[in-house]
CSV table of C-alpha atoms and ligand atoms in Angstrom, one decimal:
chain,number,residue,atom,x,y,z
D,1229,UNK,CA,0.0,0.0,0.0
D,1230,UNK,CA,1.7,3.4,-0.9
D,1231,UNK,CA,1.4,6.4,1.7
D,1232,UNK,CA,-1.2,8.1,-0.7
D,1233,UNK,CA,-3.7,4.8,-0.1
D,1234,UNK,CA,-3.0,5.0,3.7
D,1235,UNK,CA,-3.8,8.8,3.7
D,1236,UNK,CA,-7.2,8.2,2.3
D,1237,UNK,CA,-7.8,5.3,4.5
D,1238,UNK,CA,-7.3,7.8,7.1
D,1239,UNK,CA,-8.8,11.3,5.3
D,1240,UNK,CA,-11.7,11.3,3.2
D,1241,UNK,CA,-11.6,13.7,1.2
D,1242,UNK,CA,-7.7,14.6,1.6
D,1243,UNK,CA,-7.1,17.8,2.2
D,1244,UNK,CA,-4.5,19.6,-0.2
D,1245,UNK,CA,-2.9,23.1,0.2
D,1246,UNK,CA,-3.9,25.8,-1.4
D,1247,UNK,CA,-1.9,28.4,-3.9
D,1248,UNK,CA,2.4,29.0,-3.7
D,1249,UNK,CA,3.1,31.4,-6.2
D,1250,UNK,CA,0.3,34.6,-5.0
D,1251,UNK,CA,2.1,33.4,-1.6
D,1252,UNK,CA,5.5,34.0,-3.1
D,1253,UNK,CA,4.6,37.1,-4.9
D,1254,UNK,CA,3.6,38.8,-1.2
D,1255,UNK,CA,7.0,38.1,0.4
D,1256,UNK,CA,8.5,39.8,-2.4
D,1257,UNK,CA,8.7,37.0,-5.4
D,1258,UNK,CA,9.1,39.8,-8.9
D,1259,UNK,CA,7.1,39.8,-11.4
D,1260,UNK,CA,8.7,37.0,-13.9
D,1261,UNK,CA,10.9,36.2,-11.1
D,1262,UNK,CA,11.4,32.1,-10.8
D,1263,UNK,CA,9.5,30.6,-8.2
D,1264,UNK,CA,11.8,27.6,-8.2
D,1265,UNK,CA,15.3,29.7,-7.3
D,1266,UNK,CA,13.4,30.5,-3.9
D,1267,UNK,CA,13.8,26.6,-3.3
D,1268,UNK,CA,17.8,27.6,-2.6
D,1269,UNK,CA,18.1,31.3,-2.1
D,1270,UNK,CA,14.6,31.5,0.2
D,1271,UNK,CA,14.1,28.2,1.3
D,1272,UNK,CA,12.8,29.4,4.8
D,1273,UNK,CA,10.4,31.6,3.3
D,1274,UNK,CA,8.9,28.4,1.4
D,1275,UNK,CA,8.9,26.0,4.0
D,1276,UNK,CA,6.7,28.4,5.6
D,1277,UNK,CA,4.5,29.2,3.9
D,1278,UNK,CA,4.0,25.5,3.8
D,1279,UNK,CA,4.1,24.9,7.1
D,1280,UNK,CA,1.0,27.5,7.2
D,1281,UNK,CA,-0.8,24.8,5.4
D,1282,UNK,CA,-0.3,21.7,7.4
D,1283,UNK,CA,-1.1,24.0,10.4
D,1284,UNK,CA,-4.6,25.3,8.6
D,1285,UNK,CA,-5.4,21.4,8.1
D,1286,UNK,CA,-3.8,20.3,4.9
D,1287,UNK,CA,-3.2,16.3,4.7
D,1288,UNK,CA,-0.8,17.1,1.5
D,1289,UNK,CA,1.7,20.0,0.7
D,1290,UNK,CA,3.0,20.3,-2.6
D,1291,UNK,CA,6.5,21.2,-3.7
D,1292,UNK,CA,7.3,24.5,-5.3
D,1293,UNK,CA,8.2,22.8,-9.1
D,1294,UNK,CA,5.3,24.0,-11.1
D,1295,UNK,CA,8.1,25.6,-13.7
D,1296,UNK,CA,10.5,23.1,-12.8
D,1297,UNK,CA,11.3,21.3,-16.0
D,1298,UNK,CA,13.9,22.5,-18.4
D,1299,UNK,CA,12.4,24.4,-20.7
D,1300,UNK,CA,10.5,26.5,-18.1
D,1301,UNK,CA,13.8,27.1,-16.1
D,1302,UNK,CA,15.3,28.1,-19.1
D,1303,UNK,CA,13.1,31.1,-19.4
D,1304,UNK,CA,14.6,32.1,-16.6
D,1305,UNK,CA,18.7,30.9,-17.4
D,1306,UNK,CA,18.3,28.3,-14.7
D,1307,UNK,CA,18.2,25.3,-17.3
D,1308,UNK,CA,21.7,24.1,-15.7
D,1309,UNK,CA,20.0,23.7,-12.1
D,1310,UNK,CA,16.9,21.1,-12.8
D,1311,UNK,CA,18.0,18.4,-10.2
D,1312,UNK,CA,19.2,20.7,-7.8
D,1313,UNK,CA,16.1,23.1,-7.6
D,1314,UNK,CA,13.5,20.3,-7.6
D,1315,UNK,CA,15.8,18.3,-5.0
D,1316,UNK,CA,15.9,21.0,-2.9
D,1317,UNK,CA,12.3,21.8,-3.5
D,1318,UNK,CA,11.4,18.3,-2.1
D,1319,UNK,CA,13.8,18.4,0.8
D,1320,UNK,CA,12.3,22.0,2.1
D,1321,UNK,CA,8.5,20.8,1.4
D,1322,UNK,CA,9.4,17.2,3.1
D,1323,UNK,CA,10.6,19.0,6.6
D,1324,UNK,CA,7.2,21.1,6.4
D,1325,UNK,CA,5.5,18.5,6.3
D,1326,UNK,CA,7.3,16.7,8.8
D,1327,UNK,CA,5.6,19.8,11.3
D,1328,UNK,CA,2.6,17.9,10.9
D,1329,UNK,CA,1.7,14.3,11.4
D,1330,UNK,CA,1.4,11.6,8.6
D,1331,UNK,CA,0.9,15.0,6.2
D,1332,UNK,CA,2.5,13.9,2.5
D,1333,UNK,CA,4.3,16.0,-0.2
D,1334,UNK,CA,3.0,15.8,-3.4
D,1335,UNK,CA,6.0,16.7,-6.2
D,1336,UNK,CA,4.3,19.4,-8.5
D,1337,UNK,CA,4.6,19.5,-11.8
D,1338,UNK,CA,3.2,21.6,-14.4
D,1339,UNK,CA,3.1,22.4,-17.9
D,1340,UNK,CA,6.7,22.2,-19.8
D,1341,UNK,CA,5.7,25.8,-21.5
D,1342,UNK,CA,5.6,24.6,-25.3
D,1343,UNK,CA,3.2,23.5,-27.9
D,1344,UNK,CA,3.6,19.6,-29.1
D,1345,UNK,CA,3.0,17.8,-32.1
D,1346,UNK,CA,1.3,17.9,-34.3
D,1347,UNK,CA,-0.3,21.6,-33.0
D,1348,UNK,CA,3.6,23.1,-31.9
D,1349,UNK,CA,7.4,21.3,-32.7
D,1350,UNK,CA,8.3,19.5,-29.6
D,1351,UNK,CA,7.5,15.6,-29.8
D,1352,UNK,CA,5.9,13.7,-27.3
D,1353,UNK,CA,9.7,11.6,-26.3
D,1354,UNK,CA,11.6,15.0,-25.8
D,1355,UNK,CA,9.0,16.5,-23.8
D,1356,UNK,CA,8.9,13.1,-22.0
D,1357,UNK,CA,12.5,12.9,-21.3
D,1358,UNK,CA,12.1,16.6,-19.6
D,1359,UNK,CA,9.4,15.6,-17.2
D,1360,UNK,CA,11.8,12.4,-16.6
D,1361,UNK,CA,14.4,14.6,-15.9
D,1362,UNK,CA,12.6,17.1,-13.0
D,1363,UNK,CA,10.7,13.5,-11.4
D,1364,UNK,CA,13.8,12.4,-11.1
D,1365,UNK,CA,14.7,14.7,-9.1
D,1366,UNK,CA,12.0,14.7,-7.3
D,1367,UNK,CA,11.7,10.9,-6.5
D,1368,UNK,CA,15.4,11.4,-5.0
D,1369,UNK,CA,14.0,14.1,-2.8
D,1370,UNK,CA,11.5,11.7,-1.7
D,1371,UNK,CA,8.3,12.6,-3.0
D,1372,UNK,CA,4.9,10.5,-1.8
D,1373,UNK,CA,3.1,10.9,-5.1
D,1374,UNK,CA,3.4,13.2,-8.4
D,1375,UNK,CA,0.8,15.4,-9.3
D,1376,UNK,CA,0.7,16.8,-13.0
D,1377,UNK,CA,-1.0,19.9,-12.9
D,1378,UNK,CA,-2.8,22.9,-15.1
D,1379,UNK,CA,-2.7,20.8,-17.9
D,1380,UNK,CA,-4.4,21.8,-21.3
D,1381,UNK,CA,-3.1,19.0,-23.8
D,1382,UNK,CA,-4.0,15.2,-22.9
D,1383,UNK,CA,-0.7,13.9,-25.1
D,1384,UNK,CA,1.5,16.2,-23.3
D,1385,UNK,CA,-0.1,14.6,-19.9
D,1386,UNK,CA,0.5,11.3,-21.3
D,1387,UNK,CA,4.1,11.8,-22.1
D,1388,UNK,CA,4.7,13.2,-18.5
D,1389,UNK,CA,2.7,10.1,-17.1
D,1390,UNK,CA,5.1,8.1,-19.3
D,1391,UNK,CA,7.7,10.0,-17.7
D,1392,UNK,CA,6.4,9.3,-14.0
D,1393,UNK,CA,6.3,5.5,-14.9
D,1394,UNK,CA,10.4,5.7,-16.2
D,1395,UNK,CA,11.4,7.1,-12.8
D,1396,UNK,CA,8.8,4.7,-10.4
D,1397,UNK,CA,6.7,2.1,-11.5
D,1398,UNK,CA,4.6,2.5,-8.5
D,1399,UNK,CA,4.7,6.3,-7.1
D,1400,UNK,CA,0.8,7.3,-7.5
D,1401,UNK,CA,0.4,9.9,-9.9
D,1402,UNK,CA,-2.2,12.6,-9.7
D,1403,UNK,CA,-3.2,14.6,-12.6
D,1404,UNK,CA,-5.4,18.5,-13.0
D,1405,UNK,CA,-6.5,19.5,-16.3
D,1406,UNK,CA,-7.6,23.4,-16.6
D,1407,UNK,CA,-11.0,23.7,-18.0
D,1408,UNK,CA,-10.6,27.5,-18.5
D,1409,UNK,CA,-12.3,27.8,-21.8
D,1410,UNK,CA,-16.2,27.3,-22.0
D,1411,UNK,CA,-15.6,24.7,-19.9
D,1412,UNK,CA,-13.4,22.4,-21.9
D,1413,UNK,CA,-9.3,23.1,-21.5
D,1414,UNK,CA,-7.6,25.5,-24.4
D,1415,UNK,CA,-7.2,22.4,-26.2
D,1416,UNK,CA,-10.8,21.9,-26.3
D,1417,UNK,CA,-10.9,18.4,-23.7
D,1418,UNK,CA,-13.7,18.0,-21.5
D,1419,UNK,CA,-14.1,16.9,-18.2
D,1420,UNK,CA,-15.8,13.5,-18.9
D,1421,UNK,CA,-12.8,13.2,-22.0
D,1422,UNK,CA,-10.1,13.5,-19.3
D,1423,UNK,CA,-11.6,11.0,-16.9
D,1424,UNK,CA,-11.8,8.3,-19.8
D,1425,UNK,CA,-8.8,9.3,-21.0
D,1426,UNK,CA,-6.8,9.5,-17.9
D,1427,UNK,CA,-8.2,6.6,-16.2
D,1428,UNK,CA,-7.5,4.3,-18.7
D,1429,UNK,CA,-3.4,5.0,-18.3
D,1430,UNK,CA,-3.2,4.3,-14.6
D,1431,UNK,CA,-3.1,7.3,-12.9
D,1432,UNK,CA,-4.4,7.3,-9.6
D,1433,UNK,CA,-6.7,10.6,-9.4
D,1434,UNK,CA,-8.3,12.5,-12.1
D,1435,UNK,CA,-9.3,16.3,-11.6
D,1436,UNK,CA,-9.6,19.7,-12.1
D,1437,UNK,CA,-7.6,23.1,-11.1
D,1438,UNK,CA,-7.1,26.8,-11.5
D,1439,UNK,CA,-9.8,27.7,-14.6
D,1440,UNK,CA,-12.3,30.9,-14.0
D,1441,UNK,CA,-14.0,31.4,-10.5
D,1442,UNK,CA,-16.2,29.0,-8.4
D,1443,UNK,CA,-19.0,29.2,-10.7
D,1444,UNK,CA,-17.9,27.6,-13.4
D,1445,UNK,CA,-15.6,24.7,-11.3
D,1446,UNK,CA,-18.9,23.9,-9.8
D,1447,UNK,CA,-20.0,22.8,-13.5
D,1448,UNK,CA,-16.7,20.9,-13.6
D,1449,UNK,CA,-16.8,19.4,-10.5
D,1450,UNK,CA,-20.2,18.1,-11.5
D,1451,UNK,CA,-19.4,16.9,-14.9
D,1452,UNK,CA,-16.2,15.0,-13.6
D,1453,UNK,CA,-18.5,13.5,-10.8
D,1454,UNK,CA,-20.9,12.2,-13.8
D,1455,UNK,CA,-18.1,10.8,-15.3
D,1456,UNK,CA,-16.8,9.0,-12.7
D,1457,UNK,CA,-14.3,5.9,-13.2
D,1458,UNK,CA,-14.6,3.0,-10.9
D,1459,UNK,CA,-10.4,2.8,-10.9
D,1460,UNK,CA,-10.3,6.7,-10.8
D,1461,UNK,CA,-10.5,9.1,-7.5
D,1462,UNK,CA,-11.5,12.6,-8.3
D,1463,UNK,CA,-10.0,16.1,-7.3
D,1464,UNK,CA,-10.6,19.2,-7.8
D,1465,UNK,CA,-8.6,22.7,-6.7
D,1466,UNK,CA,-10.3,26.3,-8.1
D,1467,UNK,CA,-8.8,29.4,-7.5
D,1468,UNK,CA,-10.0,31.1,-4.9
D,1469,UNK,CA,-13.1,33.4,-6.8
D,1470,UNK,CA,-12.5,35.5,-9.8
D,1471,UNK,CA,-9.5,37.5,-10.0
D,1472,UNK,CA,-10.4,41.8,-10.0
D,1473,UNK,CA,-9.0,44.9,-10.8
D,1474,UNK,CA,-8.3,46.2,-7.2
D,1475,UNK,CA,-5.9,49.5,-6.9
D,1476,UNK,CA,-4.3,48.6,-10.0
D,1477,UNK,CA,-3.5,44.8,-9.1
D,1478,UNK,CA,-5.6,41.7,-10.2
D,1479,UNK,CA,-6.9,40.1,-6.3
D,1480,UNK,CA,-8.9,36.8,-6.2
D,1481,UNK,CA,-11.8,37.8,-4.6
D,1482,UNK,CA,-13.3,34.1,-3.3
D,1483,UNK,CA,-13.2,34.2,0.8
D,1484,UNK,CA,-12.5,32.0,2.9
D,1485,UNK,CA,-16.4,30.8,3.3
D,1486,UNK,CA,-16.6,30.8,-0.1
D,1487,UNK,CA,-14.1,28.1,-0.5
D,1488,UNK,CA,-15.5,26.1,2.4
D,1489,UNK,CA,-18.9,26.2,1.0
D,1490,UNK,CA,-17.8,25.0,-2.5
D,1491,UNK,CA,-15.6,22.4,-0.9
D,1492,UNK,CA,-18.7,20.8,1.0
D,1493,UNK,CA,-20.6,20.8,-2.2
D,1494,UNK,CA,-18.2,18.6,-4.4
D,1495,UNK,CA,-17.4,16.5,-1.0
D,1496,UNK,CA,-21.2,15.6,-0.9
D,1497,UNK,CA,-20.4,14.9,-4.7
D,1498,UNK,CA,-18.1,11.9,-3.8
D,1499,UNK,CA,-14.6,13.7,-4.5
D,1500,UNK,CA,-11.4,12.3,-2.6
D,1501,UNK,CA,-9.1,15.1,-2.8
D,1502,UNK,CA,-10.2,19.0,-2.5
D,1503,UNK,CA,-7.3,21.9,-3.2
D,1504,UNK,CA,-7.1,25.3,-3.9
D,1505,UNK,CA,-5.1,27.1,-6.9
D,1506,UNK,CA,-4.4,30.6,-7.6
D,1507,UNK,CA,-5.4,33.9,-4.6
D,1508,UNK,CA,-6.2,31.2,-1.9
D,1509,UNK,CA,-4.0,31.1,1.5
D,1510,UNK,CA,-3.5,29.4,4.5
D,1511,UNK,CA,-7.0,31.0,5.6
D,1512,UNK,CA,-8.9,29.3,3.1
D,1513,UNK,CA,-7.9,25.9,3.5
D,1514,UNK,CA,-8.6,26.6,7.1
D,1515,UNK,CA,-11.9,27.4,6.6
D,1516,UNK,CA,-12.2,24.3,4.1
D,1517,UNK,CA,-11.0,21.9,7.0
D,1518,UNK,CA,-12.8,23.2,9.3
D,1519,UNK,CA,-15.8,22.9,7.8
D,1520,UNK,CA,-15.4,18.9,6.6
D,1521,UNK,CA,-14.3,18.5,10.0
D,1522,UNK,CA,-17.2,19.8,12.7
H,891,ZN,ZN1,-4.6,28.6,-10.5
């Protein structure tokens, strides 16, 4: 049994935390600043934050690797330091959750940043051989479970799947698609395709994350629980409201209650694991355990 089953034997649904980056960007992350260097140069700042989610009730922290793969570090020069960012990424999110008890880490990964075939140039083995290259380092760090996330493209989720299954033939993967556009993702996959799709490759969980306000992942959240796989757990993570034009900055709007409230909707649709993407802190997840848990 791997450390994911024993966590839903224990939480049902599994808590995940909520949003790094909007976290990052108040403690002074730049605009187009990497995310990933603050695994080295600010590691106490992300073990924090992290540690502010297994204290508000999260059963899963996830590393700080969403642009971890070469191509996205390379926006940034870092292509040189894959291993060593998502190593250390794993290492600072492993002693946050080790505040906590039994709490996992969840190695994030997100999209690699470039079209595929046959709709952009890079093929499905080199983008592959990418994501093997960041779960690598990830696995080393000692991650519970991967979990592929934002994803608009189901071949580009297969390859990183693919990737997953190179490194570990048994870490559980979990995969988000974003179904920002009328519902479907960019690439025009629905909910129900992604379940079908997904569960038929051996992943693990199946969901939904970020896309456009609590609205519309309600819509989601039913149409993946419609389309539920018997060998498939669901998930699903919004962001916390609609982003708005507040003194010049874009703020996520969704409160805590908000959050909480959505989250008891889509637990009383049978999903396992409940998140939160962009705007949402340490408060909302908070409110969301609290209010599966009185
Ligand atoms: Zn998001």
């Amino acid at each position: 049994m791997t450390r994911l089953d024993t966590a839903f034997n224990a939480h049902t649904p599994l808590i995940v935390d909520g949003a790094m980056g909007t976290q990052l960007q108040l403690a002074g992350l730049d605009d187009g600043g990497a995310p990933e260097l603050w695994n080295v140069d600010h590691a106490e700042v992300v073990e924090k934050i992290l540690t502010a989610y297994v204290q508000s009730g999260s059963h899963a922290v996830t590393t700080n690797t969403f642009g971890g793969t070469r191509p996205r570090l390379a926006m940034h020069g870092l292509e040189d330091r894959v291993r060593e960012l998502n190593l250390a990424a794993a290492q600072v999110a492993r002693r946050a959750a080790n505040s906590g008890s039994d709490v996992l880490v969840l190695g994030d990964v997100g999209p690699i940043g470039e079209l595929l075939e046959p709709l952009g140039t890079m093929s499905g083995e080199v983008a592959e051989a990418h994501f093997a290259e960041q779960v690598t380092a990830l696995v080393e760090g000692g991650v519970d479970a991967i979990l592929i996330e934002t994803m608009s493209d189901l071949g580009e989720v297969e390859a990183a799947v693919r990737a997953v299954r190179s490194v570990s033939a048994d870490i559980p993967v979990l995969v988000t698609m974003s179904f920002d556009t009328n519902l479907r993702t960019m690439m025009g996959v629905t909910p129900a395709a992604a379940v079908s799709a997904l569960s038929a490759i051996g992943v693990d969980v199946v969901g939904a994350n970020c896309g456009r306000g609590l609205d519309e992942a309600r819509q989601i959240g039913e149409q993946l629980a419609d389309a539920r796989a018997d060998n498939v757990r669901l998930m699903i993570s919004p962001n916390a409201g609609l982003p708005e034009l507040i003194d010049g900055e874009f703020q996520y709007t969704g409160v805590p209650d908000d959050l909480a409230a959505f989250a008891q909707e889509m637990t009383a649709l049978g999903f396992d694991v409940l998140g939160a993407c962009c705007g949402s802190t340490p408060e909302h997840i908070y409110a969301v355990s609290q209010s599966l848990t009185t």
